[in-house]
Tab-separated table of C-alpha atoms and ligand atoms in Angstrom:
chain	number	residue	atom	x	y	z
A	70	UNK	CA	33.828	-52.097	-22.854
A	71	UNK	CA	35.809	-49.233	-24.305
A	72	UNK	CA	33.530	-46.922	-26.180
A	73	UNK	CA	33.791	-43.643	-28.031
A	74	UNK	CA	30.661	-41.525	-28.410
A	75	UNK	CA	30.598	-39.353	-31.497
A	76	UNK	CA	27.999	-36.845	-32.544
A	77	UNK	CA	27.356	-33.152	-32.925
A	78	UNK	CA	27.211	-30.960	-29.820
A	79	UNK	CA	23.726	-31.409	-28.422
A	80	UNK	CA	23.095	-34.769	-30.084
A	81	UNK	CA	22.584	-36.316	-26.668
A	82	UNK	CA	25.951	-37.999	-26.135
A	83	UNK	CA	26.158	-36.974	-22.500
A	84	UNK	CA	22.687	-38.244	-21.671
A	85	UNK	CA	23.303	-41.613	-23.290
A	86	UNK	CA	26.755	-41.799	-21.685
A	87	UNK	CA	25.183	-41.568	-18.227
A	88	UNK	CA	22.876	-44.477	-18.980
A	89	UNK	CA	25.561	-46.696	-20.546
A	90	UNK	CA	27.907	-45.881	-17.685
A	91	UNK	CA	25.408	-47.145	-15.145
A	92	UNK	CA	24.421	-50.239	-17.080
A	93	UNK	CA	27.980	-51.384	-17.837
A	94	UNK	CA	29.470	-49.991	-14.625
A	95	UNK	CA	32.224	-48.075	-16.379
A	96	UNK	CA	33.157	-44.397	-15.978
A	97	UNK	CA	32.285	-41.664	-18.469
A	98	UNK	CA	35.134	-39.409	-19.384
A	99	UNK	CA	33.896	-36.090	-20.717
A	100	UNK	CA	36.665	-33.757	-21.814
A	101	UNK	CA	34.146	-30.891	-21.790
A	102	UNK	CA	33.304	-31.537	-18.120
A	103	UNK	CA	36.961	-31.919	-17.150
A	104	UNK	CA	37.856	-28.636	-18.847
A	105	UNK	CA	34.901	-26.780	-17.314
A	106	UNK	CA	35.857	-28.085	-13.863
A	107	UNK	CA	39.435	-26.884	-14.397
A	108	UNK	CA	38.085	-23.520	-15.466
A	109	UNK	CA	35.955	-23.238	-12.348
A	110	UNK	CA	38.885	-24.168	-10.141
A	111	UNK	CA	41.069	-21.606	-11.878
A	112	UNK	CA	43.843	-24.058	-12.759
A	113	UNK	CA	46.455	-23.178	-15.359
A	114	UNK	CA	44.893	-25.568	-17.880
A	115	UNK	CA	41.484	-24.035	-17.239
A	116	UNK	CA	42.795	-20.538	-17.880
A	117	UNK	CA	44.421	-21.673	-21.124
A	118	UNK	CA	41.180	-23.272	-22.287
A	119	UNK	CA	38.792	-20.473	-21.334
A	120	UNK	CA	38.887	-18.400	-24.520
A	121	UNK	CA	38.435	-21.482	-26.671
A	122	UNK	CA	35.580	-23.008	-24.759
A	123	UNK	CA	33.646	-19.747	-24.347
A	124	UNK	CA	33.764	-19.045	-28.072
A	125	UNK	CA	32.898	-22.629	-29.004
A	126	UNK	CA	36.267	-23.365	-30.622
A	127	UNK	CA	38.168	-26.554	-29.974
A	128	UNK	CA	40.772	-26.506	-27.257
A	129	UNK	CA	44.216	-27.337	-28.755
A	130	UNK	CA	44.882	-31.042	-29.326
A	131	UNK	CA	47.897	-31.268	-27.008
A	132	UNK	CA	45.842	-29.967	-24.077
A	133	UNK	CA	42.982	-32.466	-24.456
A	134	UNK	CA	45.322	-35.336	-25.309
A	135	UNK	CA	47.181	-34.620	-22.052
A	136	UNK	CA	43.899	-34.639	-20.117
A	137	UNK	CA	42.882	-38.008	-21.585
A	138	UNK	CA	46.269	-39.614	-21.054
A	139	UNK	CA	46.173	-38.693	-17.400
A	140	UNK	CA	42.545	-39.713	-16.861
A	141	UNK	CA	42.872	-43.097	-18.599
A	142	UNK	CA	45.720	-44.044	-16.275
A	143	UNK	CA	43.338	-43.956	-13.279
A	144	UNK	CA	42.463	-47.398	-11.912
A	145	UNK	CA	38.717	-47.039	-12.478
A	146	UNK	CA	39.340	-47.108	-16.233
A	147	UNK	CA	40.779	-50.617	-16.214
A	148	UNK	CA	37.518	-52.409	-16.997
A	149	UNK	CA	36.516	-49.972	-19.678
A	150	UNK	CA	35.212	-46.446	-20.146
A	151	UNK	CA	33.079	-44.218	-22.299
A	152	UNK	CA	34.754	-41.311	-24.014
A	153	UNK	CA	32.231	-38.489	-24.381
A	154	UNK	CA	33.615	-35.669	-26.503
A	155	UNK	CA	37.021	-37.165	-27.264
A	156	UNK	CA	38.437	-37.603	-29.847
A	157	UNK	CA	37.127	-34.620	-31.776
A	158	UNK	CA	39.864	-34.359	-34.405
A	159	UNK	CA	41.898	-36.857	-36.445
A	160	UNK	CA	45.145	-36.061	-34.545
A	161	UNK	CA	43.305	-36.785	-31.269
A	162	UNK	CA	42.132	-40.158	-32.631
A	163	UNK	CA	45.658	-40.949	-33.772
A	164	UNK	CA	46.997	-40.029	-30.339
A	165	UNK	CA	44.545	-42.450	-28.738
A	166	UNK	CA	45.690	-45.221	-31.081
A	167	UNK	CA	49.297	-44.362	-30.268
A	168	UNK	CA	48.578	-44.694	-26.543
A	169	UNK	CA	47.691	-48.302	-27.328
A	170	UNK	CA	44.036	-47.784	-26.466
A	171	UNK	CA	42.011	-50.233	-28.496
A	172	UNK	CA	38.341	-49.195	-28.395
A	173	UNK	CA	35.565	-51.677	-29.116
A	174	UNK	CA	33.401	-49.218	-30.998
A	175	UNK	CA	32.797	-45.620	-31.952
A	176	UNK	CA	29.095	-44.956	-31.711
A	177	UNK	CA	27.812	-41.933	-33.568
A	178	UNK	CA	24.486	-40.434	-32.520
A	179	UNK	CA	23.113	-38.607	-35.539
A	180	UNK	CA	20.766	-35.653	-35.306
A	181	UNK	CA	20.364	-33.079	-38.063
A	182	UNK	CA	21.562	-29.532	-37.607
A	183	UNK	CA	18.177	-27.877	-37.487
A	184	UNK	CA	17.047	-30.176	-34.721
A	185	UNK	CA	20.335	-29.579	-32.864
A	186	UNK	CA	19.846	-25.818	-32.892
A	187	UNK	CA	16.349	-26.277	-31.521
A	188	UNK	CA	17.533	-28.628	-28.783
A	189	UNK	CA	20.459	-26.494	-27.695
A	190	UNK	CA	18.217	-23.536	-27.003
A	191	UNK	CA	16.568	-25.554	-24.231
A	192	UNK	CA	19.724	-26.890	-22.674
A	193	UNK	CA	20.481	-25.851	-19.082
A	194	UNK	CA	23.355	-26.782	-16.815
A	195	UNK	CA	23.839	-26.671	-13.071
A	196	UNK	CA	26.312	-23.910	-12.252
A	197	UNK	CA	27.422	-25.833	-9.180
A	198	UNK	CA	27.899	-29.480	-10.253
A	199	UNK	CA	27.647	-29.320	-14.056
A	200	UNK	CA	24.701	-31.726	-14.386
A	201	UNK	CA	22.743	-31.055	-17.546
A	202	UNK	CA	19.031	-30.644	-18.130
A	203	UNK	CA	16.606	-29.616	-20.841
A	204	UNK	CA	13.554	-27.389	-20.535
A	205	UNK	CA	11.535	-29.877	-22.591
A	206	UNK	CA	13.276	-33.257	-22.725
A	207	UNK	CA	14.932	-33.570	-19.340
A	208	UNK	CA	13.188	-31.342	-16.851
A	209	UNK	CA	14.395	-31.043	-13.285
A	210	UNK	CA	11.851	-31.769	-10.550
A	211	UNK	CA	11.789	-28.048	-9.668
A	212	UNK	CA	12.143	-25.372	-12.370
A	213	UNK	CA	15.635	-23.912	-12.547
A	214	UNK	CA	16.986	-26.063	-9.702
A	215	UNK	CA	19.421	-28.992	-9.980
A	216	UNK	CA	17.998	-32.346	-8.808
A	217	UNK	CA	21.442	-33.550	-7.800
A	218	UNK	CA	22.751	-30.660	-5.719
A	219	UNK	CA	20.142	-27.880	-5.557
A	220	UNK	CA	22.360	-25.565	-7.612
A	221	UNK	CA	20.985	-22.963	-10.019
A	222	UNK	CA	20.416	-23.992	-13.651
A	223	UNK	CA	21.875	-21.633	-16.240
A	224	UNK	CA	22.495	-21.421	-19.991
A	225	UNK	CA	26.058	-22.355	-20.861
A	226	UNK	CA	27.876	-19.505	-22.580
A	227	UNK	CA	28.722	-21.676	-25.577
A	228	UNK	CA	25.074	-22.696	-25.952
A	229	UNK	CA	24.062	-19.211	-27.100
A	230	UNK	CA	22.594	-19.527	-30.639
A	231	UNK	CA	25.462	-17.795	-32.521
A	232	UNK	CA	28.057	-19.967	-30.863
A	233	UNK	CA	26.024	-23.092	-31.569
A	234	UNK	CA	26.251	-22.415	-35.319
A	235	UNK	CA	30.027	-22.094	-35.080
A	236	UNK	CA	30.271	-25.282	-33.057
A	237	UNK	CA	28.220	-27.171	-35.658
A	238	UNK	CA	30.537	-25.881	-38.371
A	239	UNK	CA	33.556	-27.075	-36.430
A	240	UNK	CA	31.857	-30.405	-35.848
A	241	UNK	CA	31.285	-30.973	-39.571
A	242	UNK	CA	34.782	-29.867	-40.570
A	243	UNK	CA	36.907	-31.398	-37.821
A	244	UNK	CA	34.982	-34.115	-36.010
A	245	UNK	CA	32.769	-35.713	-38.619
A	246	UNK	CA	35.798	-37.073	-40.545
A	247	UNK	CA	36.290	-39.384	-37.563
A	248	UNK	CA	33.354	-41.400	-38.859
A	249	UNK	CA	35.399	-42.588	-41.825
A	250	UNK	CA	38.422	-42.998	-39.585
A	251	UNK	CA	36.568	-45.513	-37.411
A	252	UNK	CA	34.692	-47.021	-40.331
A	253	UNK	CA	38.045	-47.974	-41.813
A	254	UNK	CA	38.858	-49.684	-38.513
A	255	UNK	CA	35.472	-51.432	-38.741
A	256	UNK	CA	34.380	-49.862	-35.458
A	257	UNK	CA	31.749	-47.357	-36.522
A	258	UNK	CA	28.177	-47.791	-35.311
A	259	UNK	CA	25.542	-45.273	-36.346
A	260	UNK	CA	22.406	-44.632	-34.319
A	261	UNK	CA	19.746	-42.158	-35.389
A	262	UNK	CA	18.909	-39.850	-32.482
A	263	UNK	CA	15.179	-40.044	-31.742
A	264	UNK	CA	12.849	-37.371	-30.374
A	265	UNK	CA	12.454	-39.277	-27.141
A	266	UNK	CA	15.612	-39.928	-25.118
A	267	UNK	CA	14.408	-43.405	-24.125
A	268	UNK	CA	13.900	-44.357	-27.790
A	269	UNK	CA	17.491	-43.406	-28.568
A	270	UNK	CA	18.649	-45.347	-25.514
A	271	UNK	CA	16.860	-48.446	-26.763
A	272	UNK	CA	18.680	-48.249	-30.102
A	273	UNK	CA	22.009	-47.542	-28.408
A	274	UNK	CA	21.765	-50.453	-25.971
A	275	UNK	CA	20.696	-52.826	-28.715
A	276	UNK	CA	23.677	-51.766	-30.850
A	277	UNK	CA	26.071	-52.203	-27.918
A	278	UNK	CA	24.728	-55.671	-27.118
A	279	UNK	CA	25.689	-56.725	-30.624
A	280	UNK	CA	29.353	-55.693	-30.418
B	47	ADP	P1	29.039	-30.778	-26.140
B	47	ADP	O1	28.771	-31.995	-25.305
B	47	ADP	O2	27.929	-29.812	-26.142
B	47	ADP	O3	29.580	-31.091	-27.468
B	47	ADP	P2	31.407	-30.506	-24.576
B	47	ADP	O4	31.068	-30.293	-23.173
B	47	ADP	O5	31.805	-31.868	-25.011
B	47	ADP	O6	30.182	-29.983	-25.439
B	47	ADP	O7	32.568	-29.524	-25.040
B	47	ADP	C1	32.501	-28.148	-24.808
B	47	ADP	C2	33.754	-27.463	-25.304
B	47	ADP	O8	34.900	-28.035	-24.662
B	47	ADP	C3	34.048	-27.598	-26.783
B	47	ADP	O9	33.353	-26.667	-27.555
B	47	ADP	C4	35.568	-27.346	-26.797
B	47	ADP	O10	35.877	-25.986	-26.655
B	47	ADP	C5	36.014	-28.065	-25.546
B	47	ADP	N1	36.362	-29.483	-25.801
B	47	ADP	C6	35.785	-30.579	-25.236
B	47	ADP	N2	36.324	-31.725	-25.716
B	47	ADP	C7	37.268	-31.350	-26.611
B	47	ADP	C8	38.166	-32.043	-27.475
B	47	ADP	N3	38.210	-33.386	-27.502
B	47	ADP	N4	38.995	-31.315	-28.267
B	47	ADP	C9	38.977	-29.980	-28.239
B	47	ADP	N5	38.159	-29.256	-27.488
B	47	ADP	C10	37.306	-29.915	-26.672
B	48	ZN	ZN1	23.951	-29.590	-9.505
């Protein structure tokens, strides 16, 4: 299965991606995670992206398109993949089409802005491995400590409230138009994000089983 996950920042794409990835045995490709890893490793791409990512703006299309092109050529993508956070603009979606990548569906997880702002304030990430948690919805076994690697859990710079508002704005202006883009291709699936992660998962898995 080749799947695109759409949705506002904080709608729970990453969490659902992890579950789908395990169930269908396909990798999740998160442009956000790839960029943050590059940033941590101090690569040239990471340095270029830093100012954008910290301020919540989108990294330029050519940079993320390059990342995706390279990643999709890896052998583990042959049986399918989940794109989490790509495409985020119409030119990115067009680039994917032009690469000859024919996705099965674009699944949009919908959560309203007020709820997003509330959720983002509780989001925490592991500074070592990047795993993400939530103070209310996805607690680690030990407060402030990553289950996976024991790293310290911190607030991502772009999850600060002011930046979240800007990111939502960008989402509505630049990413939401992708819903009509994929609707035209008859690939759009909409799932309402629920309060409980497992309830959203149930809706997501049911929708995917019907593709
Ligand atoms: P979230 O899951 O909260 O939406 P991500 O980890 O996907 O956040 O993305 C964080 C940041 O990484 C974005 O605000 C943006 O700066 C950059 N980024 C990730 N994916 C893309 C993309 N497809 N196009 C442009 N910028 C991107
Ligand atoms: Zn960790």
